[in-house]
Amino acid sequence: MKKQRHHFYALIFLIALLSFNSCENAVDYLEDDTSSSGNKSETNITGIITDELGQPSSGVTVTVEGNNSVTNGFGVYFFEGVKVNRSRFIISARKQGYFDAVKAVTFIKTGTCHYSNLRLIPKIISGSFLSQNGGIINLNNGSSISFPQNAFIDQSGNAYNGNVKIYAKYLNSDQPDYIEQIPGGDLRAIDL
């Protein structure tokens, strides 16, 4: 039964993809698009948002360049004709009870459909402590995070004195789905 359901989801998604023009899943080339205004180009974006077990997640708010979409019952989201940065753009997914999922996508070509999946990770409290005391949070894989005394400040930059709740999840880089879970998705950064 479970296998049939996966085949059904795959078939529905395949039909959805075929209805869109030339979705791209990997970077083959980058387009030097001089016809677009500024650094933005129009594209279509689609993918599937799954939970920690790899099951499609419905009702997830997906955001790209200030535009929102909500996943359907199969976890599928879609943006049509959205303007994105021509070098790289960010897809974020938000659902209550989960960490925000964020993925950077390299722009491929104007007029194509960019395909990108994201995986949601449950947001479960790992521990708490008083900020003035500091604390150590132990994770289920045997690792820990240490916070010194008075390490937290409020939005105004003043020392925060009160209870601190820590939400954390260990991500194992040896797992095959690691790249779907890691925020950012490509581990790139700007070297100043």
PDB file of C-alpha atoms in Angstrom:
ATOM      1  CA  MET A   1       0.000   0.000   0.000  1.00  0.00           C
ATOM      2  CA  LYS A   2       2.785   2.421   0.978  1.00  0.00           C
ATOM      3  CA  LYS A   3       4.696   1.605  -2.217  1.00  0.00           C
ATOM      4  CA  GLN A   4       1.561   2.215  -4.311  1.00  0.00           C
ATOM      5  CA  ARG A   5       1.094   5.597  -2.643  1.00  0.00           C
ATOM      6  CA  HIS A   6       4.690   6.599  -3.499  1.00  0.00           C
ATOM      7  CA  HIS A   7       4.110   5.545  -7.116  1.00  0.00           C
ATOM      8  CA  PHE A   8       0.887   7.575  -7.165  1.00  0.00           C
ATOM      9  CA  TYR A   9       2.688  10.681  -5.806  1.00  0.00           C
ATOM     10  CA  ALA A  10       5.467  10.223  -8.333  1.00  0.00           C
ATOM     11  CA  LEU A  11       2.976   9.883 -11.199  1.00  0.00           C
ATOM     12  CA  ILE A  12       1.050  13.014 -10.159  1.00  0.00           C
ATOM     13  CA  PHE A  13       4.260  15.000  -9.841  1.00  0.00           C
ATOM     14  CA  LEU A  14       5.537  13.729 -13.196  1.00  0.00           C
ATOM     15  CA  ILE A  15       2.303  14.857 -14.855  1.00  0.00           C
ATOM     16  CA  ALA A  16       2.658  18.261 -13.184  1.00  0.00           C
ATOM     17  CA  LEU A  17       6.245  18.588 -14.386  1.00  0.00           C
ATOM     18  CA  LEU A  18       5.343  17.639 -17.938  1.00  0.00           C
ATOM     19  CA  SER A  19       2.781  20.426 -17.994  1.00  0.00           C
ATOM     20  CA  PHE A  20       5.546  22.971 -17.330  1.00  0.00           C
ATOM     21  CA  ASN A  21       8.097  23.850 -20.005  1.00  0.00           C
ATOM     22  CA  SER A  22      11.612  22.433 -19.604  1.00  0.00           C
ATOM     23  CA  CYS A  23      12.226  22.300 -15.849  1.00  0.00           C
ATOM     24  CA  GLU A  24      15.907  22.265 -14.955  1.00  0.00           C
ATOM     25  CA  ASN A  25      17.255  20.236 -12.038  1.00  0.00           C
ATOM     26  CA  ALA A  26      20.989  20.696 -12.433  1.00  0.00           C
ATOM     27  CA  VAL A  27      23.256  23.503 -13.576  1.00  0.00           C
ATOM     28  CA  ASP A  28      24.266  22.861 -17.187  1.00  0.00           C
ATOM     29  CA  TYR A  29      24.983  26.461 -18.079  1.00  0.00           C
ATOM     30  CA  LEU A  30      24.382  29.977 -16.857  1.00  0.00           C
ATOM     31  CA  GLU A  31      22.728  32.399 -19.204  1.00  0.00           C
ATOM     32  CA  ASP A  32      24.178  35.818 -19.947  1.00  0.00           C
ATOM     33  CA  ASP A  33      20.781  37.448 -20.309  1.00  0.00           C
ATOM     34  CA  THR A  34      21.161  41.024 -21.503  1.00  0.00           C
ATOM     35  CA  SER A  35      17.469  41.361 -22.394  1.00  0.00           C
ATOM     36  CA  SER A  36      16.299  41.377 -18.763  1.00  0.00           C
ATOM     37  CA  SER A  37      16.116  44.598 -16.813  1.00  0.00           C
ATOM     38  CA  GLY A  38      18.707  44.918 -14.058  1.00  0.00           C
ATOM     39  CA  ASN A  39      19.896  41.694 -12.450  1.00  0.00           C
ATOM     40  CA  LYS A  40      16.495  39.989 -12.530  1.00  0.00           C
ATOM     41  CA  SER A  41      15.010  37.502 -14.969  1.00  0.00           C
ATOM     42  CA  GLU A  42      11.623  35.815 -15.173  1.00  0.00           C
ATOM     43  CA  THR A  43      11.373  32.101 -14.521  1.00  0.00           C
ATOM     44  CA  ASN A  44       9.111  29.335 -13.229  1.00  0.00           C
ATOM     45  CA  ILE A  45      10.010  27.430 -10.057  1.00  0.00           C
ATOM     46  CA  THR A  46       8.577  24.165  -8.730  1.00  0.00           C
ATOM     47  CA  GLY A  47       9.434  21.332  -6.362  1.00  0.00           C
ATOM     48  CA  ILE A  48       8.231  19.184  -3.482  1.00  0.00           C
ATOM     49  CA  ILE A  49       8.454  19.950   0.224  1.00  0.00           C
ATOM     50  CA  THR A  50       8.764  16.830   2.391  1.00  0.00           C
ATOM     51  CA  ASP A  51       8.847  16.193   6.121  1.00  0.00           C
ATOM     52  CA  GLU A  52      11.619  14.438   8.063  1.00  0.00           C
ATOM     53  CA  LEU A  53      10.329  11.039   6.903  1.00  0.00           C
ATOM     54  CA  GLY A  54      10.347  12.047   3.235  1.00  0.00           C
ATOM     55  CA  GLN A  55       6.547  12.326   3.054  1.00  0.00           C
ATOM     56  CA  PRO A  56       4.984  15.235   1.095  1.00  0.00           C
ATOM     57  CA  SER A  57       4.033  18.135   3.365  1.00  0.00           C
ATOM     58  CA  SER A  58       0.924  20.162   2.550  1.00  0.00           C
ATOM     59  CA  GLY A  59       0.147  23.694   3.726  1.00  0.00           C
ATOM     60  CA  VAL A  60       3.784  24.842   3.676  1.00  0.00           C
ATOM     61  CA  THR A  61       4.297  28.521   2.787  1.00  0.00           C
ATOM     62  CA  VAL A  62       7.071  28.766   0.192  1.00  0.00           C
ATOM     63  CA  THR A  63       8.650  32.168  -0.555  1.00  0.00           C
ATOM     64  CA  VAL A  64      10.800  33.338  -3.473  1.00  0.00           C
ATOM     65  CA  GLU A  65      11.755  37.012  -3.926  1.00  0.00           C
ATOM     66  CA  GLY A  66       8.779  38.185  -1.830  1.00  0.00           C
ATOM     67  CA  ASN A  67       6.278  35.952  -3.692  1.00  0.00           C
ATOM     68  CA  ASN A  68       4.391  33.252  -1.777  1.00  0.00           C
ATOM     69  CA  SER A  69       2.964  29.878  -2.722  1.00  0.00           C
ATOM     70  CA  VAL A  70       1.425  27.161  -0.540  1.00  0.00           C
ATOM     71  CA  THR A  71       2.092  23.461  -1.099  1.00  0.00           C
ATOM     72  CA  ASN A  72      -0.819  21.276  -2.157  1.00  0.00           C
ATOM     73  CA  GLY A  73      -1.744  17.845  -0.773  1.00  0.00           C
ATOM     74  CA  PHE A  74       1.214  16.297  -2.610  1.00  0.00           C
ATOM     75  CA  GLY A  75       3.721  18.791  -1.154  1.00  0.00           C
ATOM     76  CA  VAL A  76       4.109  20.492  -4.554  1.00  0.00           C
ATOM     77  CA  TYR A  77       4.661  24.245  -4.875  1.00  0.00           C
ATOM     78  CA  PHE A  78       4.823  26.301  -8.065  1.00  0.00           C
ATOM     79  CA  PHE A  79       5.749  29.855  -9.065  1.00  0.00           C
ATOM     80  CA  GLU A  80       4.991  31.069 -12.577  1.00  0.00           C
ATOM     81  CA  GLY A  81       6.731  34.075 -14.107  1.00  0.00           C
ATOM     82  CA  VAL A  82       8.508  35.146 -10.916  1.00  0.00           C
ATOM     83  CA  LYS A  83      11.441  37.583 -11.240  1.00  0.00           C
ATOM     84  CA  VAL A  84      14.596  36.327  -9.538  1.00  0.00           C
ATOM     85  CA  ASN A  85      18.238  37.324  -9.298  1.00  0.00           C
ATOM     86  CA  ARG A  86      20.075  36.094 -12.402  1.00  0.00           C
ATOM     87  CA  SER A  87      23.015  34.665 -10.482  1.00  0.00           C
ATOM     88  CA  ARG A  88      21.392  32.980  -7.481  1.00  0.00           C
ATOM     89  CA  PHE A  89      18.082  33.154  -5.634  1.00  0.00           C
ATOM     90  CA  ILE A  90      16.687  31.872  -2.337  1.00  0.00           C
ATOM     91  CA  ILE A  91      13.698  29.575  -1.773  1.00  0.00           C
ATOM     92  CA  SER A  92      12.384  29.366   1.789  1.00  0.00           C
ATOM     93  CA  ALA A  93       9.693  27.143   3.253  1.00  0.00           C
ATOM     94  CA  ARG A  94       7.874  27.757   6.533  1.00  0.00           C
ATOM     95  CA  LYS A  95       5.468  25.584   8.507  1.00  0.00           C
ATOM     96  CA  GLN A  96       4.598  25.737  12.188  1.00  0.00           C
ATOM     97  CA  GLY A  97       6.411  23.113  14.256  1.00  0.00           C
ATOM     98  CA  TYR A  98       9.385  22.964  11.838  1.00  0.00           C
ATOM     99  CA  PHE A  99      12.596  24.890  11.317  1.00  0.00           C
ATOM    100  CA  ASP A 100      12.446  27.162   8.280  1.00  0.00           C
ATOM    101  CA  ALA A 101      13.925  25.361   5.274  1.00  0.00           C
ATOM    102  CA  VAL A 102      16.101  27.549   3.052  1.00  0.00           C
ATOM    103  CA  LYS A 103      17.788  26.694  -0.227  1.00  0.00           C
ATOM    104  CA  ALA A 104      19.942  28.769  -2.557  1.00  0.00           C
ATOM    105  CA  VAL A 105      19.397  28.006  -6.241  1.00  0.00           C
ATOM    106  CA  THR A 106      21.741  28.898  -9.081  1.00  0.00           C
ATOM    107  CA  PHE A 107      19.852  30.601 -11.890  1.00  0.00           C
ATOM    108  CA  ILE A 108      20.010  28.592 -15.130  1.00  0.00           C
ATOM    109  CA  LYS A 109      18.143  30.269 -17.965  1.00  0.00           C
ATOM    110  CA  THR A 110      15.275  32.669 -18.606  1.00  0.00           C
ATOM    111  CA  GLY A 111      12.087  30.913 -19.671  1.00  0.00           C
ATOM    112  CA  THR A 112      12.938  27.589 -18.046  1.00  0.00           C
ATOM    113  CA  CYS A 113      11.478  26.042 -14.914  1.00  0.00           C
ATOM    114  CA  HIS A 114      13.824  25.638 -11.964  1.00  0.00           C
ATOM    115  CA  TYR A 115      13.157  22.489  -9.918  1.00  0.00           C
ATOM    116  CA  SER A 116      14.128  22.368  -6.241  1.00  0.00           C
ATOM    117  CA  ASN A 117      13.010  20.158  -3.320  1.00  0.00           C
ATOM    118  CA  LEU A 118      13.260  21.094   0.349  1.00  0.00           C
ATOM    119  CA  ARG A 119      13.096  18.950   3.489  1.00  0.00           C
ATOM    120  CA  LEU A 120      11.487  20.176   6.727  1.00  0.00           C
ATOM    121  CA  ILE A 121      13.081  19.352  10.082  1.00  0.00           C
ATOM    122  CA  PRO A 122      10.912  19.217  13.233  1.00  0.00           C
ATOM    123  CA  LYS A 123      11.530  22.128  15.621  1.00  0.00           C
ATOM    124  CA  ILE A 124      11.715  20.433  19.017  1.00  0.00           C
ATOM    125  CA  ILE A 125      13.087  22.074  22.139  1.00  0.00           C
ATOM    126  CA  SER A 126      16.470  20.629  23.076  1.00  0.00           C
ATOM    127  CA  GLY A 127      16.779  22.335  26.450  1.00  0.00           C
ATOM    128  CA  SER A 128      16.531  25.582  28.372  1.00  0.00           C
ATOM    129  CA  PHE A 129      18.442  27.570  30.995  1.00  0.00           C
ATOM    130  CA  LEU A 130      18.636  31.025  32.593  1.00  0.00           C
ATOM    131  CA  SER A 131      20.723  33.354  30.429  1.00  0.00           C
ATOM    132  CA  GLN A 132      22.672  34.767  33.385  1.00  0.00           C
ATOM    133  CA  ASN A 133      23.795  31.221  34.294  1.00  0.00           C
ATOM    134  CA  GLY A 134      24.624  29.951  30.819  1.00  0.00           C
ATOM    135  CA  GLY A 135      24.092  26.313  30.023  1.00  0.00           C
ATOM    136  CA  ILE A 136      24.979  23.188  28.089  1.00  0.00           C
ATOM    137  CA  ILE A 137      22.504  21.566  25.721  1.00  0.00           C
ATOM    138  CA  ASN A 138      23.076  17.858  25.051  1.00  0.00           C
ATOM    139  CA  LEU A 139      21.847  16.501  21.706  1.00  0.00           C
ATOM    140  CA  ASN A 140      20.704  12.944  21.038  1.00  0.00           C
ATOM    141  CA  ASN A 141      23.831  12.055  19.031  1.00  0.00           C
ATOM    142  CA  GLY A 142      26.145  12.676  22.006  1.00  0.00           C
ATOM    143  CA  SER A 143      27.244  16.182  20.961  1.00  0.00           C
ATOM    144  CA  SER A 144      26.580  19.293  23.024  1.00  0.00           C
ATOM    145  CA  ILE A 145      26.334  23.061  22.656  1.00  0.00           C
ATOM    146  CA  SER A 146      27.771  25.277  25.385  1.00  0.00           C
ATOM    147  CA  PHE A 147      26.502  28.800  26.078  1.00  0.00           C
ATOM    148  CA  PRO A 148      28.519  31.053  28.425  1.00  0.00           C
ATOM    149  CA  GLN A 149      26.922  33.256  31.107  1.00  0.00           C
ATOM    150  CA  ASN A 150      25.186  36.398  29.810  1.00  0.00           C
ATOM    151  CA  ALA A 151      25.671  35.396  26.161  1.00  0.00           C
ATOM    152  CA  PHE A 152      22.308  36.762  24.971  1.00  0.00           C
ATOM    153  CA  ILE A 153      21.120  40.273  24.163  1.00  0.00           C
ATOM    154  CA  ASP A 154      17.694  41.674  23.260  1.00  0.00           C
ATOM    155  CA  GLN A 155      16.778  43.553  20.063  1.00  0.00           C
ATOM    156  CA  SER A 156      18.051  46.818  21.560  1.00  0.00           C
ATOM    157  CA  GLY A 157      21.470  45.325  22.342  1.00  0.00           C
ATOM    158  CA  ASN A 158      20.872  45.105  26.094  1.00  0.00           C
ATOM    159  CA  ALA A 159      21.817  42.038  28.122  1.00  0.00           C
ATOM    160  CA  TYR A 160      18.919  39.580  28.254  1.00  0.00           C
ATOM    161  CA  ASN A 161      18.139  38.117  31.674  1.00  0.00           C
ATOM    162  CA  GLY A 162      15.606  35.345  31.624  1.00  0.00           C
ATOM    163  CA  ASN A 163      14.816  31.874  30.389  1.00  0.00           C
ATOM    164  CA  VAL A 164      16.407  30.785  27.077  1.00  0.00           C
ATOM    165  CA  LYS A 165      14.900  27.936  25.059  1.00  0.00           C
ATOM    166  CA  ILE A 166      17.195  26.203  22.574  1.00  0.00           C
ATOM    167  CA  TYR A 167      15.887  24.371  19.512  1.00  0.00           C
ATOM    168  CA  ALA A 168      18.620  22.336  17.814  1.00  0.00           C
ATOM    169  CA  LYS A 169      18.996  19.344  15.515  1.00  0.00           C
ATOM    170  CA  TYR A 170      22.184  17.471  14.686  1.00  0.00           C
ATOM    171  CA  LEU A 171      22.604  16.979  10.926  1.00  0.00           C
ATOM    172  CA  ASN A 172      24.912  14.140   9.906  1.00  0.00           C
ATOM    173  CA  SER A 173      26.853  15.000   6.748  1.00  0.00           C
ATOM    174  CA  ASP A 174      27.238  11.261   6.005  1.00  0.00           C
ATOM    175  CA  GLN A 175      23.474  10.861   5.450  1.00  0.00           C
ATOM    176  CA  PRO A 176      22.300  10.803   1.805  1.00  0.00           C
ATOM    177  CA  ASP A 177      19.602  13.452   2.464  1.00  0.00           C
ATOM    178  CA  TYR A 178      22.037  15.848   4.199  1.00  0.00           C
ATOM    179  CA  ILE A 179      22.090  18.352   1.331  1.00  0.00           C
ATOM    180  CA  GLU A 180      18.265  18.569   1.418  1.00  0.00           C
ATOM    181  CA  GLN A 181      18.334  19.332   5.151  1.00  0.00           C
ATOM    182  CA  ILE A 182      21.219  21.757   5.497  1.00  0.00           C
ATOM    183  CA  PRO A 183      20.091  25.414   5.446  1.00  0.00           C
ATOM    184  CA  GLY A 184      21.243  27.033   2.235  1.00  0.00           C
ATOM    185  CA  GLY A 185      21.593  23.746   0.406  1.00  0.00           C
ATOM    186  CA  ASP A 186      24.939  24.406  -1.272  1.00  0.00           C
ATOM    187  CA  LEU A 187      27.202  25.435   1.631  1.00  0.00           C
ATOM    188  CA  ARG A 188      28.447  28.506  -0.249  1.00  0.00           C
ATOM    189  CA  ALA A 189      29.367  31.767   1.469  1.00  0.00           C
ATOM    190  CA  ILE A 190      31.004  35.076   0.630  1.00  0.00           C
ATOM    191  CA  ASP A 191      34.654  35.266   1.653  1.00  0.00           C
ATOM    192  CA  LEU A 192      35.330  38.812   2.807  1.00  0.00           C
TER     193      LEU A 192
END
